[in-house]
Each structure stands twice: as structure tokens, then as C-alpha cells.
Coordinates of C-alpha atoms and ligand atoms in Angstrom, one line a residue:
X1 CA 31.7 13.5 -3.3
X2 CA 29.1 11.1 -2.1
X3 CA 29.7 7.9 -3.6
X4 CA 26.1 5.7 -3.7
X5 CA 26.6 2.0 -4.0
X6 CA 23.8 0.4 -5.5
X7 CA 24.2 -3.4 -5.0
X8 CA 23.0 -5.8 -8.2
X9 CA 18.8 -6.5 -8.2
X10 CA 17.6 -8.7 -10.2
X11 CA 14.4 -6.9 -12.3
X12 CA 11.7 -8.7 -14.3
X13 CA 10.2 -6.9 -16.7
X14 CA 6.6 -8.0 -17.3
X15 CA 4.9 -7.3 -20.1
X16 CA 1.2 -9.1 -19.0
X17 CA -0.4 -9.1 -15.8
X18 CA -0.4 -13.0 -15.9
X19 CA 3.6 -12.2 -16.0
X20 CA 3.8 -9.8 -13.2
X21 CA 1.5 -12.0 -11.1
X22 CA 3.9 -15.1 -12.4
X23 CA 6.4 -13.2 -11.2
X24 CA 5.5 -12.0 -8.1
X25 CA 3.7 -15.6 -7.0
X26 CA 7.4 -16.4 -7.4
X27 CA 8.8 -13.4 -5.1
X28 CA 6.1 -12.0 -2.9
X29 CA 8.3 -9.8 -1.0
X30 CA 9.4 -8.5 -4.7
X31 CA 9.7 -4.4 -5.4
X32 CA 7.0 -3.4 -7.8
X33 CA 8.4 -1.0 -9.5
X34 CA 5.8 1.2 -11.8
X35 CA 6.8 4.8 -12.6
X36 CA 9.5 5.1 -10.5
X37 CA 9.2 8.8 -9.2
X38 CA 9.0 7.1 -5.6
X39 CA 11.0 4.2 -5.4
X40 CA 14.1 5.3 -7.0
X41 CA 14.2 8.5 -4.7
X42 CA 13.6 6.2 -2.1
X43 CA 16.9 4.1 -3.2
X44 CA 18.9 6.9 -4.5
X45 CA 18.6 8.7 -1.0
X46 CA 18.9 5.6 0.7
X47 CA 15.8 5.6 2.4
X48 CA 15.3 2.0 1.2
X49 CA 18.0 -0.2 1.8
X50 CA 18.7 -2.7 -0.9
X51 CA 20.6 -5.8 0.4
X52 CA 21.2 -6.7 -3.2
X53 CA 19.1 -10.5 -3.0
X54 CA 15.7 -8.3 -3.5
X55 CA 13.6 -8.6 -6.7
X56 CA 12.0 -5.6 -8.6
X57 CA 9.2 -6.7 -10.8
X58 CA 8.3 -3.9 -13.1
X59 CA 4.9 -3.3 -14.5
X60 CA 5.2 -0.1 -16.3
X61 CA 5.1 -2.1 -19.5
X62 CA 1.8 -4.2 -18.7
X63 CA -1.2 -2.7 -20.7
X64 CA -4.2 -3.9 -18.6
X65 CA -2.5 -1.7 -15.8
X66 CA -2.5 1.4 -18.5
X67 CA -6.2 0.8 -19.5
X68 CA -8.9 2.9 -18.0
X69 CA -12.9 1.9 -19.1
X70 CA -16.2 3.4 -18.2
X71 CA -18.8 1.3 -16.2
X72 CA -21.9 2.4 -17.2
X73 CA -23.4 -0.1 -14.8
X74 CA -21.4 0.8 -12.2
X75 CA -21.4 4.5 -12.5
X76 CA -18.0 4.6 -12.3
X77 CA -14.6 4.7 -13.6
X78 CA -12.5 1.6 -13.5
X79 CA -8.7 3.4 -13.8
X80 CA -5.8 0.7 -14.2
X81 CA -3.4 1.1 -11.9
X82 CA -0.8 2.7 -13.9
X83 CA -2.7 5.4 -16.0
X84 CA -0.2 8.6 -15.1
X85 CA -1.3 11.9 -13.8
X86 CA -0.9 13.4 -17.6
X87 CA -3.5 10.6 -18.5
X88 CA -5.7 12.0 -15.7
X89 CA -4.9 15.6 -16.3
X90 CA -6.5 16.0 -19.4
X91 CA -9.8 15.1 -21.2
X92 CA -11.4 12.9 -21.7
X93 CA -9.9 11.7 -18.1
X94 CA -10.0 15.1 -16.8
X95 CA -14.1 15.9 -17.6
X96 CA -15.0 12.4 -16.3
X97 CA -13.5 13.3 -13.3
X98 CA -12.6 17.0 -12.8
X99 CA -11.3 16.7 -9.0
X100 CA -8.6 14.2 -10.2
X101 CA -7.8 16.1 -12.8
X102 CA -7.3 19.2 -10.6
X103 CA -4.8 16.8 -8.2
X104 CA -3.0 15.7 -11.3
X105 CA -2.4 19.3 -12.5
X106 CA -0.5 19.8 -9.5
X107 CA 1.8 16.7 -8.9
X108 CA 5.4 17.4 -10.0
X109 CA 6.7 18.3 -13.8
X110 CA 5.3 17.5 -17.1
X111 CA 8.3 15.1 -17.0
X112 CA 7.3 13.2 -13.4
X113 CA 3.4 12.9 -14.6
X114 CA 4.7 11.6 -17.8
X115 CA 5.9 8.7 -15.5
X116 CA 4.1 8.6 -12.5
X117 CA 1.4 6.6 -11.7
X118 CA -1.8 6.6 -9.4
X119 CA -0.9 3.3 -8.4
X120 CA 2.0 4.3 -7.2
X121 CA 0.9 7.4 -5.4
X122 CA -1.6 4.9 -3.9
X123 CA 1.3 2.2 -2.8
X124 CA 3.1 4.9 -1.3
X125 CA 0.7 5.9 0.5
X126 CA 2.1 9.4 1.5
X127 CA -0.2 11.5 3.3
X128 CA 0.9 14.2 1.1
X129 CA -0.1 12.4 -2.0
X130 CA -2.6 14.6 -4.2
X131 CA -4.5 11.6 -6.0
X132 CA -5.8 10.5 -2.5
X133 CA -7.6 13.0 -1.0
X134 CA -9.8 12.7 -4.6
X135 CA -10.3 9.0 -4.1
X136 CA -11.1 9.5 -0.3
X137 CA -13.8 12.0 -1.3
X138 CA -15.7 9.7 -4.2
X139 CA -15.3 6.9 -2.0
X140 CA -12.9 5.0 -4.8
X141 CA -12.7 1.5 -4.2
X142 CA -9.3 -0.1 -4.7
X143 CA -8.3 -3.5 -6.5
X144 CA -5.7 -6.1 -5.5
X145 CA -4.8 -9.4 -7.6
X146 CA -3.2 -12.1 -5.1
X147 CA -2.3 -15.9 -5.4
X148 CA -5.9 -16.0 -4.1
X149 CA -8.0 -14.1 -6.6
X150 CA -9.3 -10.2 -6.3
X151 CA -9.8 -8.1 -3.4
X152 CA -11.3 -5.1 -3.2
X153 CA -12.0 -2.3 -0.9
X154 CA -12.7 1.2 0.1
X155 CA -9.7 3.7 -0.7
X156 CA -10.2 4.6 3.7
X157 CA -9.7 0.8 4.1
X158 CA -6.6 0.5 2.3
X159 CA -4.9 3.3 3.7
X160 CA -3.9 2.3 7.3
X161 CA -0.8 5.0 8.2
X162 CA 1.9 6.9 7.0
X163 CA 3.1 4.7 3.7
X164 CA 1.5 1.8 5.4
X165 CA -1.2 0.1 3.3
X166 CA -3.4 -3.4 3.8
X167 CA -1.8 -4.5 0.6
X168 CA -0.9 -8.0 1.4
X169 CA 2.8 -9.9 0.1
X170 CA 2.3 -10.7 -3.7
X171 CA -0.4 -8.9 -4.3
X172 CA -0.6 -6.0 -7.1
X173 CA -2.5 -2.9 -7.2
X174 CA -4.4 -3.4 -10.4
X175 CA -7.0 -1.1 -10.5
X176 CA -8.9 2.0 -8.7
X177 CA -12.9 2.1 -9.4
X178 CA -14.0 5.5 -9.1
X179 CA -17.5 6.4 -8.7
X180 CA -19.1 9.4 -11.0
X181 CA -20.5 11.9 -8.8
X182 CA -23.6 14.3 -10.1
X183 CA -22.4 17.1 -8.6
X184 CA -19.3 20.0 -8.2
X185 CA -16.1 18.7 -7.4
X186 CA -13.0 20.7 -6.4
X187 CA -9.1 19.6 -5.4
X188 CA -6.7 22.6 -3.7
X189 CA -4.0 22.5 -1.9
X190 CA -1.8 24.5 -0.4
X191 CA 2.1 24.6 -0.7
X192 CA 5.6 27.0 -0.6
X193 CA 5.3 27.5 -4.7
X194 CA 2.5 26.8 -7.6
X195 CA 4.7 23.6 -9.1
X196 CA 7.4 20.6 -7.7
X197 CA 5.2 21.2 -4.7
X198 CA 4.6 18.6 -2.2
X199 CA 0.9 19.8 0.0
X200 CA 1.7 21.6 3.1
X201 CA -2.2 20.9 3.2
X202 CA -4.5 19.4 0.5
X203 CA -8.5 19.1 0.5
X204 CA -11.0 17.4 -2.0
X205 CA -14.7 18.8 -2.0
X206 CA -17.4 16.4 -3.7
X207 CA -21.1 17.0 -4.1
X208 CA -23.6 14.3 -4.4
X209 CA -26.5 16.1 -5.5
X210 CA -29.2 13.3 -5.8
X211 CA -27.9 12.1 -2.5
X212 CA -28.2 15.4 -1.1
X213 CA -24.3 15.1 0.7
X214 CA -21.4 16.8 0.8
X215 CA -18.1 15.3 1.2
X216 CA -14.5 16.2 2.3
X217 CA -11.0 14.8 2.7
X218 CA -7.7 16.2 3.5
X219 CA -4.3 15.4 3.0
X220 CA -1.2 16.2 4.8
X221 CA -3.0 16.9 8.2
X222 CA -3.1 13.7 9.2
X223 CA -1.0 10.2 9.5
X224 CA -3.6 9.6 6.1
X225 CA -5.6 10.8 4.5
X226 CA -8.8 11.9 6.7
X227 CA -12.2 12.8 6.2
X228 CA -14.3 15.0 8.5
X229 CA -17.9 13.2 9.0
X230 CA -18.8 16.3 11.4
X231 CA -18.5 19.0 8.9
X232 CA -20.1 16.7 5.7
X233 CA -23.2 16.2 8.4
X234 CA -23.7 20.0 8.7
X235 CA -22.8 21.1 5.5
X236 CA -25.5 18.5 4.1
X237 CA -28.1 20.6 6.2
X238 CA -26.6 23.8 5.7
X239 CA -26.6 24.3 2.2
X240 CA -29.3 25.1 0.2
X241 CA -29.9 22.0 -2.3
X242 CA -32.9 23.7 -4.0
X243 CA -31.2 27.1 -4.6
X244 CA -27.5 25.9 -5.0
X245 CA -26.8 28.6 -1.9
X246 CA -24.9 29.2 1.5
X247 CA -24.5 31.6 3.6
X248 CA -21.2 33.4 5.1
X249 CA -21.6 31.7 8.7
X250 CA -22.1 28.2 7.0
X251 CA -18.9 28.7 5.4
X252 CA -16.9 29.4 8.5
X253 CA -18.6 27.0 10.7
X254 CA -18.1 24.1 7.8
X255 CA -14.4 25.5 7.5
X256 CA -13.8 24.9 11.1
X257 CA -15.3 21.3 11.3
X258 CA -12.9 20.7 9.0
X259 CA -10.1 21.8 10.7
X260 CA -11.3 19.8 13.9
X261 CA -11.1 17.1 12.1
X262 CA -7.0 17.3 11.3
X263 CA -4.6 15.6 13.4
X264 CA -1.0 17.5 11.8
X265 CA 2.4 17.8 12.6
X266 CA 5.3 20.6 13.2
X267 CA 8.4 19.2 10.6
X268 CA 10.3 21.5 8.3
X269 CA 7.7 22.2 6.2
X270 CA 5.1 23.4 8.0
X271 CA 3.8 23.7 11.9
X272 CA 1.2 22.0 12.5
X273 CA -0.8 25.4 13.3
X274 CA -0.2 26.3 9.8
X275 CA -1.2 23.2 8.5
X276 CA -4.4 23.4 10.5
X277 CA -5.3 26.8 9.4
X278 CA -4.3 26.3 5.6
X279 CA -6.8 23.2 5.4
X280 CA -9.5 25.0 7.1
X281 CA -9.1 28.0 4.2
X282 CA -9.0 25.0 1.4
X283 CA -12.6 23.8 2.7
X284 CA -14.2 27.4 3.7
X285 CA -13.2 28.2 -0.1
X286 CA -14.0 24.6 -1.6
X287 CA -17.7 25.0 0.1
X288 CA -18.0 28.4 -1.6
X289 CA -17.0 27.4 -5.0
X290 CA -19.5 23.8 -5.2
X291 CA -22.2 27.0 -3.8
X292 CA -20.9 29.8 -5.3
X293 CA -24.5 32.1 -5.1
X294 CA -23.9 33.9 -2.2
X295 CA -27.4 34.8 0.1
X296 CA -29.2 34.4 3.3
X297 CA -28.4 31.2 4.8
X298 CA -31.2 28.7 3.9
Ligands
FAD301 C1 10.3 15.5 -8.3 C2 9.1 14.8 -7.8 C3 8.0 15.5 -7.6 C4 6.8 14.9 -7.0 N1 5.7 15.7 -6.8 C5 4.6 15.1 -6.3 C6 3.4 15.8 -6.1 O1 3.4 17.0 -6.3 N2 2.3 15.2 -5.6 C7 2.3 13.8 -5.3 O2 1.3 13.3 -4.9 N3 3.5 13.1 -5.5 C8 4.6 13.7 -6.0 N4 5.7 12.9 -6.2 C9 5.7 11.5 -5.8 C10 5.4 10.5 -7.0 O3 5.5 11.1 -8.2 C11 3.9 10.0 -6.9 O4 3.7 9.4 -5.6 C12 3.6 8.9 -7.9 O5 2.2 8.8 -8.1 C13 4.3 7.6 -7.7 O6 4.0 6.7 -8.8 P1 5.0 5.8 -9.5 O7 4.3 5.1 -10.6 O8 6.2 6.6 -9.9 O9 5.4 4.8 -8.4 P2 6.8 4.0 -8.1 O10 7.8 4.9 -7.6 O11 7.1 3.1 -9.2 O12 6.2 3.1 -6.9 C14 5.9 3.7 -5.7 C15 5.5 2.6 -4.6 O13 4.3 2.0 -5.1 C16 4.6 0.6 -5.3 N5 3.7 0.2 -6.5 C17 3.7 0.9 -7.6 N6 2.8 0.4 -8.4 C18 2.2 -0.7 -7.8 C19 1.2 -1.6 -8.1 N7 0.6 -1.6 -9.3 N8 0.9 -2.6 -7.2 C20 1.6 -2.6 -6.0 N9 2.5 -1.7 -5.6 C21 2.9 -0.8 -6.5 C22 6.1 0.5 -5.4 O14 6.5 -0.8 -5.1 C23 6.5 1.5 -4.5 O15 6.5 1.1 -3.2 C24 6.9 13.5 -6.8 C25 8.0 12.8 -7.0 C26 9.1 13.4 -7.5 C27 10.4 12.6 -7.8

């Protein structure tokens, strides 16, 4: 019997973002605590050791982080940090934007999207995580509240490594702006079973039609999340923008940009072969899909 000794924290439980910020101006190194589907495996398996002097401030209660609003200005959509994956699964979430609703399909159980957040998945930072390969794609821009006002930046710039990210002591994740694409956009992602499936190899596919570019970015082939500049420069010459077209060789050439691009790993899920040749299939079939009419190449 394993016996797991879980030494006494003391949790806040905010229920404004003045009190979570109160809170954490009061203990930067605090554990946010939002959904939980991270941080307690990380506990419970030990992975995170708990002295038992730490602080968990949690923020699943604070509605600004819930609350998601279209910026019509902006052309984007401003998503608090803890709307869940069941928020972003469905409509009206889900037809604003269709990639992230694809990702949120897949993450866990009904029971773990109930709970978790993006937020979270963005704070973990796992290259695995399904939400981040979307942001990557429609170049999100991410939110941070600190004891010196609001910071924002690119999703690419917040992501620095493997569950590291430029989120600074005392700061909170409050929101992910999300910019609304005219065009096709696709998540897939490749893994042992359909559901409870961490990505062996994930991709997001995002057309900007007016801006006449293509974009792509893979997770779980990389330390983070990647994008492949190479293949979104020929696939923005290869397809055809007039007639919605591509041709076979496109495909495979686009498909294996994109798998230049990938840095993986062997570990016990996957070699890094695998990995390499699972993304490249994701993007070959991604391209295919945003151009489905197939034809001489234009
Ligand atoms: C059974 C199971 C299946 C899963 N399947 C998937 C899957 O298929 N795909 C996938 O991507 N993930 C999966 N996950 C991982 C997890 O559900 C996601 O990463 C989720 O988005 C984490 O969100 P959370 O709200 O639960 O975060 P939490 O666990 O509460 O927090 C995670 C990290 O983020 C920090 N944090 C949270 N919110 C904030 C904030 N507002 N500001 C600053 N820091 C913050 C926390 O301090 C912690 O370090 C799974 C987890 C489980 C347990």
C-alpha cells in the first residue's frame, strides 16, 4: 500500500480578481490552482513536492477569469483564462473558433473538460497540450496581471520550454486574445486511442484567406510548441487562392516541410521517428482538407 503524505497548505479561495491578485501580491511564489487536472496529478504522484509552508490561491471561483467576449474591433476573441474545454467545445465557442473546438473535443473526459481550463493547459505548458498548437496557429496573444499592471504577448513568446513559461512570480494568466481567422481551420492529432489520449503528435492548420497565408503548428514534436515558417512560405505559393485547389505533390512536399521542422523525442510513448512521421501525415491531410478540390497544381 502506498501511503501519500500530503503536508497541510494553506489555500485562498478568491472569489474576484482584485482577491486573487490581493492574494498573490501577498505570496508571489503561491500555487494557482484553477481546474486542477494538472496540479493535483502533479501532487498526488509526487512530481511536485509540497514542503507544507506553500500557498495555493485558487481561482476557479473568479468570474472575470470564466468570461469570454467578442472584440469586434479587434477581430478577436478575448477568452478568460478559466473558460474549460466544454466551454470551448461547443457553440457558440466552438463556431467562433472551430480549431479550438476540435482540440477541446479531444482533451480527456467529459468529467476533466468540465474542470479543466485553457489557462491551465497554458500554465503548464506541456508540449503535449491540445489548446496550444490552436493558439500558436492564430497567433493568440496571451494576458498577465502583475503588481505592475498588464502584460501581454504572443502565445510563441510565452512558451519558452517544456512546462517552462515567461510568466513572472505573482502574476496571473487572465486572459487569451484570439484572433478570428477568415479562413479553414483544422486541429488533429494523433494518439494510442480516440479518448484519455495525450498527443503522440498534434497539428493545427489555419487559413488566412484575405492575407493569402497558411499557417501551421505542432505539438508534441518539439520542447514546445513549434511552427514550421518553411512549409507556411511554400504552401502560401502553392495553393491555389483563386480556385480553393492543390495538387498531390504540394501536399507531400508541404507534409515534409513540416516534419523538418520537428525536433522529437524517443520516450515510452512514442520514437521519435514515429512522432516525426505522424505529424508529417496530420499536415499532408490538414493541407488537403482547408483545399479539399483536388486538381492540377496551380
Ligand atoms: C485524466 C486526464 C486527462 C487529460 N487529458 C488531456 C488531453 O487530452 N489534452 C490536454 O491538453 N491535457 C490533458 N490533461 C491535462 C489537463 O487537463 C490540461 O492541461 C488542463 O487544461 C489544465 O487546466 P486546469 O485548469 O486543470 O489547470 P490546473 O491543474 O489548475 O493548473 C495547471 C497549472 O497552471 C497553473 N495555472 C492555472 N491557472 C492559472 C492562471 N490563471 N494563472 C497562472 N497560472 C495558472 C497552475 O498553477 C498549474 O501550474 C489531462 C489531465 C488528466 C488528469
Amino acid at each position: 500500500m502506498t501511503v501519500c503524505k500530503v503536508p497541510a497548505v494553506g489555500v485562498l479561495v478568491a472569489s474576484t480578481l482584485d482577491e486573487a491578485m490581493a492574494a498573490l501580491g501577498e505570496h508571489p511564489d503561491a500555487l494557482v490552482l484553477a481546474g486542477g487536472t494538472d496540479l493535483m496529478v502533479e501532487i498526488n504522484e509526487a512530481h511536485r513536492s509540497l514542503a507544507g509552508d506553500e500557498t495555493v490561491v485558487a481561482v476557479n471561483r473568479v468570474s472575470e477569469l470564466r468570461a469570454w467576449s467578442v472584440d469586434t474591433t479587434a477581430g478577436a476573441v478575448r477568452l478568460g483564462a478559466g473558460v474549460t474545454y466544454t466551454e470551448l467545445a461547443r457553440p457558440p465557442l466552438a463556431d467562433l473558433l472551430p480549431a479550438l473546438g476540435q482540440a477541446a473535443r479531444t482533451v480527456g473526459s467529459p468529467q476533466i473538460r468540465n474542470a479543466a481550463t485553457l489557462g491551465g493547459n497554458l500554465a503548464t505548458c506541456s508540449p503535449a497540450g491540445d489548446g496550444l498548437p490552436v493558439l500558436s496557429a492564430l497567433d493568440a496573444m496571451v494576458e498577465l496581471l502583475g503588481p505592475d499592471g498588464v502584460r501581454t504577448m504572443p502565445v510563441g513568446e510565452f512558451m519558452i520550454g517544456v512546462k517552462r513559461t515567461a510568466r513572472r512570480p505573482g502574476e496571473l494568466l487572465t486572459a487569451v486574445s484570439v484572433p478570428l481567422l477568415d479562413g479553414w481551420q483544422g486541429y488533429a492529432k494523433v494518439g494510442v486511442r480516440n479518448a484519455m489520449e495525450i498527443a503522440i503528435a498534434g497539428a493545427c492548420l489555419a487559413v488566412d484567406r484575405p492575407g493569402r497565408s497558411v499557417r501551421i503548428a505542432l505539438g508534441s514534436v518539439a520542447p514546445t510548441i513549434v511552427r514550421a515558417p518553411d512549409a507556411e512560405a511554400f504552401a502560401a505559393s502553392a495553393v491555389g487562392w483563386d480556385t480553393g485547389t492543390v495538387g498531390d505533390d504540394a501536399v507531400a512536399r508541404f507534409a515534409s516541410l513540416v516534419a523538418a521542422a520537428t525536433r522529437p523525442i524517443d520516450d515510452h510513448r512514442a520514437s521519435a521517428a514515429y512522432r516525426r512521421r505522424a505529424v508529417e501525415v496530420l499536415a499532408g491531410r490538414l493541407l488537403r482538407r482547408a483545399f479539399p478540390r483536388t486538381g492540377a497544381a496551380p
